[in-house]
GROMACS .gro file of C-alpha atoms in nm:
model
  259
    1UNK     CA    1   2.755   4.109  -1.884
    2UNK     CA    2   2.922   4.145  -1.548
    3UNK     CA    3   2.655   4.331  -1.374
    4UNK     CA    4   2.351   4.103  -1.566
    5UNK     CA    5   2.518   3.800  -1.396
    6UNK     CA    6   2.540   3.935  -1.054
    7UNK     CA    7   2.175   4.084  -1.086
    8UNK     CA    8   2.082   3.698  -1.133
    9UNK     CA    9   2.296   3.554  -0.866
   10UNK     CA   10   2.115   3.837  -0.650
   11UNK     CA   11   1.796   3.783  -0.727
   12UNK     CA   12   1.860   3.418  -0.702
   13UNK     CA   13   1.960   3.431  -0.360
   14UNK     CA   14   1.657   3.687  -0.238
   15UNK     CA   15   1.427   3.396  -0.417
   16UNK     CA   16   1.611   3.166  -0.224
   17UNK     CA   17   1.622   3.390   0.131
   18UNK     CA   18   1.207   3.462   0.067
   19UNK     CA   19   1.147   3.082   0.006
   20UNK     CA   20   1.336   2.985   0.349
   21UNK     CA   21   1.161   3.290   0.538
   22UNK     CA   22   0.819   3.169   0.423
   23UNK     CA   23   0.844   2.820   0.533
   24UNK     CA   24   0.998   2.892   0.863
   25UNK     CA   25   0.714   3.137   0.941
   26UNK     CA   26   0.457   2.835   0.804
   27UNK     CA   27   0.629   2.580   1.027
   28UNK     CA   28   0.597   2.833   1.328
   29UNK     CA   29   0.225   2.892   1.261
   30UNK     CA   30   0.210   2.493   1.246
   31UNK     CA   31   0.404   2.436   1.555
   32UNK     CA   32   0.132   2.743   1.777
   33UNK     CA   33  -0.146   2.578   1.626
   34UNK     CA   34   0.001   2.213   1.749
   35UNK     CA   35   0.020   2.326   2.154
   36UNK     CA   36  -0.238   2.581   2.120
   37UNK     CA   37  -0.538   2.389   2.011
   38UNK     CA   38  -0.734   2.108   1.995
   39UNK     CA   39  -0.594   1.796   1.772
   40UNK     CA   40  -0.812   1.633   1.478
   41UNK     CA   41  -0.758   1.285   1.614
   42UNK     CA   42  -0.980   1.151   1.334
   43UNK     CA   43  -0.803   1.326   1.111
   44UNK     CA   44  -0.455   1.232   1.205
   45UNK     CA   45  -0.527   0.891   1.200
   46UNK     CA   46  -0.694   0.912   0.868
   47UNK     CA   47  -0.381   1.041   0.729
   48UNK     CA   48  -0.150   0.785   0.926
   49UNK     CA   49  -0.330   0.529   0.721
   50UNK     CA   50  -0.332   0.699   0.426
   51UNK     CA   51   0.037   0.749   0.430
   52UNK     CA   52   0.150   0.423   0.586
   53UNK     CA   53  -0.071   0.135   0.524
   54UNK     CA   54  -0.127   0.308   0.179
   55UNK     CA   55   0.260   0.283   0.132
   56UNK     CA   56   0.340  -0.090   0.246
   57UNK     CA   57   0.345  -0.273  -0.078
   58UNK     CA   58   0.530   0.012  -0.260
   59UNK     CA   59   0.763   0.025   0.044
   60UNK     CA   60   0.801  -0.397   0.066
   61UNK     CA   61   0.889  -0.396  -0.303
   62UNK     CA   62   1.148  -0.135  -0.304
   63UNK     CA   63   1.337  -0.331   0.035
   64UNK     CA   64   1.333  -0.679  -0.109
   65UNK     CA   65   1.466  -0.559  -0.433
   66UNK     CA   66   1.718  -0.345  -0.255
   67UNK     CA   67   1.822  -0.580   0.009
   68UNK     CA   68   1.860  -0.855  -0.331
   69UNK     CA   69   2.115  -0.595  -0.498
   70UNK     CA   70   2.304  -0.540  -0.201
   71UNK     CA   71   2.379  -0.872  -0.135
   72UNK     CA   72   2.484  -0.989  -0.473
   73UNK     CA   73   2.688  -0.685  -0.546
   74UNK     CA   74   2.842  -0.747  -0.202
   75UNK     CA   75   2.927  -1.072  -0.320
   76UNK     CA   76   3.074  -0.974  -0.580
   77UNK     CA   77   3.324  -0.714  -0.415
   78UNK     CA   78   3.408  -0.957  -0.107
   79UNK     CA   79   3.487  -1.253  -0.291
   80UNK     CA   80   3.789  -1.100  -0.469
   81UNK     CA   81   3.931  -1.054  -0.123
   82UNK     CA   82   3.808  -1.409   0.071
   83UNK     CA   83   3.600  -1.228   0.301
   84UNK     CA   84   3.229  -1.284   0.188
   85UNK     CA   85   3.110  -1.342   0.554
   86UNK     CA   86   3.083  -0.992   0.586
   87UNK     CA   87   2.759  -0.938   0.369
   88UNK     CA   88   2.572  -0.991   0.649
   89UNK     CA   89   2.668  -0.661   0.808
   90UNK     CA   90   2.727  -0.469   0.496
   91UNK     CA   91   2.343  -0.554   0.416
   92UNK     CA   92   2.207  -0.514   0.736
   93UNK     CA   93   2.389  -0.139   0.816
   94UNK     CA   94   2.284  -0.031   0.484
   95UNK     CA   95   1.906  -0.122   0.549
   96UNK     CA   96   1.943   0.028   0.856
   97UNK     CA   97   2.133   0.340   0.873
   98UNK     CA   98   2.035   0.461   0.504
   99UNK     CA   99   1.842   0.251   0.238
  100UNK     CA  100   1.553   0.252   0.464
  101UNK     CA  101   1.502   0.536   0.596
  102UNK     CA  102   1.579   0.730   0.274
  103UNK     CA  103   1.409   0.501   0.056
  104UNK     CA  104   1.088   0.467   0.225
  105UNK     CA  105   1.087   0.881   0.246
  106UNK     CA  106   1.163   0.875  -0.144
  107UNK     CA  107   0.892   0.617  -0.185
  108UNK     CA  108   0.628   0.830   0.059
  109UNK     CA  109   0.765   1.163  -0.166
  110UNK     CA  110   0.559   1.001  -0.440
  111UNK     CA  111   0.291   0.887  -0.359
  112UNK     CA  112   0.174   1.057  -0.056
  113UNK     CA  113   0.346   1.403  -0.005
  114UNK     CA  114   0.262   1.509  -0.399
  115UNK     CA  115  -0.134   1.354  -0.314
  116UNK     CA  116  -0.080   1.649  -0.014
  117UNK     CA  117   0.019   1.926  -0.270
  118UNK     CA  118  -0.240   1.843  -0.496
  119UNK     CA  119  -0.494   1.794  -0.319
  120UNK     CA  120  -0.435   2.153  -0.047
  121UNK     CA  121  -0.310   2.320  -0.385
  122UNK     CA  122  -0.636   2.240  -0.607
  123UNK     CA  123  -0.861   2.340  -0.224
  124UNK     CA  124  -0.637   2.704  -0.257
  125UNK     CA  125  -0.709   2.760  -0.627
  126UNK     CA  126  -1.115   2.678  -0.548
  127UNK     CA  127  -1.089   2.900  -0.201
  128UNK     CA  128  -1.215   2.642  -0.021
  129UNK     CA  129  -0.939   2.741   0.248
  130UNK     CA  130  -1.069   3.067   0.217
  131UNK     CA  131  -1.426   2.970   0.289
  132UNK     CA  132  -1.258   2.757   0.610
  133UNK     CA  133  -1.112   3.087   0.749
  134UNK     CA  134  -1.446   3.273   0.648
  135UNK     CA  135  -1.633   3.011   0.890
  136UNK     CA  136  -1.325   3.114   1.153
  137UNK     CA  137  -1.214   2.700   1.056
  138UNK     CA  138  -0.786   2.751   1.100
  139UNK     CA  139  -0.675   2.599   0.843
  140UNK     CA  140  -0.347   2.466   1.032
  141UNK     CA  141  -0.549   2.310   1.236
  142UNK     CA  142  -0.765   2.074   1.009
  143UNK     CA  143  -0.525   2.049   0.681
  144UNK     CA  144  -0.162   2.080   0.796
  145UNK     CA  145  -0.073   1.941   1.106
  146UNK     CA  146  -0.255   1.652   1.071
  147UNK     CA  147  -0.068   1.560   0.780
  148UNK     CA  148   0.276   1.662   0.915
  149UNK     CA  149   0.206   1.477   1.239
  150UNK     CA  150   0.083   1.209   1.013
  151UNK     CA  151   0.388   1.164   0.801
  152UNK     CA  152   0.633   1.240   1.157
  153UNK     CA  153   0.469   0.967   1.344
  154UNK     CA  154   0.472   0.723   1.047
  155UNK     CA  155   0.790   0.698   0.838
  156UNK     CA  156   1.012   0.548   1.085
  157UNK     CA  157   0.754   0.280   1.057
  158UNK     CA  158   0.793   0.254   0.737
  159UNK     CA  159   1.161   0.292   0.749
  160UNK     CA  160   1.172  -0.030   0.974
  161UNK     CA  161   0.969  -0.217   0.770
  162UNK     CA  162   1.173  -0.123   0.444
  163UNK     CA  163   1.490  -0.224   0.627
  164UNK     CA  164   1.351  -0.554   0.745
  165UNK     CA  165   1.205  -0.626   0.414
  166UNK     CA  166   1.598  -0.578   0.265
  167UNK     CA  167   1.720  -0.750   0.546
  168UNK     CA  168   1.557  -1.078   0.522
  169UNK     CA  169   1.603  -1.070   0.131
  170UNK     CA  170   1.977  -1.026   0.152
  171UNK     CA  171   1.965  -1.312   0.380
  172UNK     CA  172   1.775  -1.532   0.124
  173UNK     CA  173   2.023  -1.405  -0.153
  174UNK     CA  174   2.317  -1.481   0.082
  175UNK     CA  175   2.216  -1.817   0.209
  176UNK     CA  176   2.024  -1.985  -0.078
  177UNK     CA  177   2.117  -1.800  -0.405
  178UNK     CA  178   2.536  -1.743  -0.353
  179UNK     CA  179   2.518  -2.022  -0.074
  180UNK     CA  180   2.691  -1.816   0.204
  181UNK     CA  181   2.685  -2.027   0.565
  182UNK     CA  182   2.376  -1.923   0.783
  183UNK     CA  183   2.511  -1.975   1.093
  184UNK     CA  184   2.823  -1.733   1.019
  185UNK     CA  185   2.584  -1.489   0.815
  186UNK     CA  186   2.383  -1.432   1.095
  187UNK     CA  187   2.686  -1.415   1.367
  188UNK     CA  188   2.890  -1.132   1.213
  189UNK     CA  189   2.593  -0.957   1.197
  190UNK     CA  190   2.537  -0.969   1.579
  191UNK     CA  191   2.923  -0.914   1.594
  192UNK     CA  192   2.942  -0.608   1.420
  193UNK     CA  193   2.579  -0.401   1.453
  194UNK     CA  194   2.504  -0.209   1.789
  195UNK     CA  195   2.208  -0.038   1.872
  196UNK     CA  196   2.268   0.277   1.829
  197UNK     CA  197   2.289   0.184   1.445
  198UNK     CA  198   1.903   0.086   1.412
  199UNK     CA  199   1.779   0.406   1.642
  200UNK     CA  200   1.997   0.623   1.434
  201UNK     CA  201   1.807   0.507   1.161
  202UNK     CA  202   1.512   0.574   1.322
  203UNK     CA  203   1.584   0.918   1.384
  204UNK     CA  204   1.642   0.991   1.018
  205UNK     CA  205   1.317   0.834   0.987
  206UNK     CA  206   1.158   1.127   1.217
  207UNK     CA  207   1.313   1.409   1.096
  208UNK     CA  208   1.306   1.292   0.707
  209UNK     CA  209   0.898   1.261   0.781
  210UNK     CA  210   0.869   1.644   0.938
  211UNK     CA  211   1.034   1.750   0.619
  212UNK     CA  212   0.882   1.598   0.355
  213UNK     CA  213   0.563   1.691   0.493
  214UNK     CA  214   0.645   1.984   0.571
  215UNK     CA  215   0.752   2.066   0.158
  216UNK     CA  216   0.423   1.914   0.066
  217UNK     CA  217   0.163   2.137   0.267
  218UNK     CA  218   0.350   2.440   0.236
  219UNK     CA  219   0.348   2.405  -0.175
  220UNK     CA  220   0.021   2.317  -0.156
  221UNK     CA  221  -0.101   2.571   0.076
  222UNK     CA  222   0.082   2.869  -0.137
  223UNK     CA  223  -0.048   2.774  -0.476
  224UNK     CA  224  -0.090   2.999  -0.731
  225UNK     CA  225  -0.194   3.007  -1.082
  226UNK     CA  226  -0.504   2.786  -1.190
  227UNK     CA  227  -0.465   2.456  -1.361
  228UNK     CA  228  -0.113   2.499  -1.476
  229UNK     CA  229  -0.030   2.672  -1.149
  230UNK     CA  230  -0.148   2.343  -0.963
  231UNK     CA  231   0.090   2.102  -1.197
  232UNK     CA  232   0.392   2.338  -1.092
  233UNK     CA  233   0.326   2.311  -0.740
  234UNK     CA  234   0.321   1.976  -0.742
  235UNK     CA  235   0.674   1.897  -0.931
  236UNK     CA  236   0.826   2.176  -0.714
  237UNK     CA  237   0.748   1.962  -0.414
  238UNK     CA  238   0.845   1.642  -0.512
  239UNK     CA  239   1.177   1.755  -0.657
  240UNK     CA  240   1.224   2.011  -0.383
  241UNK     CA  241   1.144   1.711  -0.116
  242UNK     CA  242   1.371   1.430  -0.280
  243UNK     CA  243   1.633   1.721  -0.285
  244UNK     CA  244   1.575   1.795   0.108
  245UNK     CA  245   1.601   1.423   0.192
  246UNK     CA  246   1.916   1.374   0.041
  247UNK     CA  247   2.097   1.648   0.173
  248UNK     CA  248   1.992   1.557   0.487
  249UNK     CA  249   2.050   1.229   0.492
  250UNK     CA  250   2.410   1.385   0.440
  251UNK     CA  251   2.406   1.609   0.693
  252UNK     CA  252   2.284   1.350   0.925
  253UNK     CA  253   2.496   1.076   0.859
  254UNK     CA  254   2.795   1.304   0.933
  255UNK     CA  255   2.649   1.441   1.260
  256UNK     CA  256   2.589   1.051   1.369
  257UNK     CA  257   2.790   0.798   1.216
  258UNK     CA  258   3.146   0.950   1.190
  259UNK     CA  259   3.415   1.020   1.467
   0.00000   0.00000   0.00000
């Protein structure tokens, strides 16, 4: 029993140590192929509008409805303690150092980065990347960075307009549903919010972008399997990706936000 368990916990961990050594070595083949030739411009911005403008309602209707909830449920907490003029900057550091960015990465996750396994997963199982690097077509060059450029470039995007979407709707919650004062709504909120809270933000945006696409293409690009191989691919990325984002975000907010 003893030596069953630690045969699984090792063969665990080598799964794990192969999986971490094959996407650094596919990011490192991405980055050479970046600097070392020529860009698909077309491409790129195909995939920028894929992946952002394609995103915008998904990405307005998950900030107004978060921005909504944060208010009221701020309400609720402050008002037991007299001190309600403080949902201004509970909502708007929220938006801005974490609902945003994360939930506008969450929100890309599924719709764009599993379209990206799919779609370079079903072009493996059909060799059609084969029959690129048969033509001497690198396939880093036209399929991945593109799309992890793309999704870099484009999230913190995104990530402001989910945050200013929440933003405004706590402010409508605030002012005209719970009937907190505009004037003192809006001036804690320049009291207590600095700068460095929105680019911080913004930076999760960046790096949360690189990863997710970065999950996406390299599932896709490895697939295995047929059909059913496809499928597996797919979840694997979007679980593996929501998983990535989160700890991250963790990681992140540590590194940035405490002293």
């Amino acid at each position: 029993m003893l030596m069953r368990t630690i045969d699984n916990v090792g063969s665990v961990v080598l799964d794990l140590c192969y999986f971490m050594g094959s996407v650094g070595l596919f990011v490192q083949e991405m980055v050479v192929t970046l600097f070392s030739t020529r860009l698909k411009v077309k491409k790129l911005f195909y995939q920028m509008s894929y992946i952002g403008i394609g995103s915008v309602s998904i990405v307005f209707l998950v900030g107004v409805a978060v921005g909504a909830v944060l208010a009221l449920q701020s309400y609720v907490g402050l008002n037991r303690f007299g001190s309600t003029q403080f949902i201004g900057p509970i909502v708007f550091l929220s938006m801005t150092r974490e609902f945003g960015p994360v939930f506008a990465a969450i929100m890309v996750i599924g719709r764009a980065g599993s379209a990206m396994t799919a779609e370079l997963g079903s072009m493996r199982i059909s060799e059609q990347i084969d029959a690129l690097q048969t033509l001497s077509i690198n396939p880093f060059q036209y399929l991945i960075v593109p799309r992890v450029l793309a999704a870099t470039i484009i999230l913190p995007f995104l990530s402001i307009l989910c945050s200013f979407f929440g933003i405004v709707a706590g402010y409508v919650t605030a002012v005209y549903l719970l009937a907190i004062n505009p004037d003192t709504y809006m001036e804690t909120i320049r009291a207590n919010v600095q700068m460095s809270d929105i680019t911080n933000g913004l930076i999760k945006a960046v790096i949360f972008g690189f990863l997710l696409a970065v999950i996406a293409t390299y599932k896709g690009y490895v697939t295995r399997g047929g059909a059913k191989g496809l499928g597996m691919s797919t979840t694997q990325s979007v679980v593996l990706a929501n998983v990535t984002i989160i700890a991250a975000d963790y990681i992140l907010t540590s590194l940035m936000f405490t002293k």
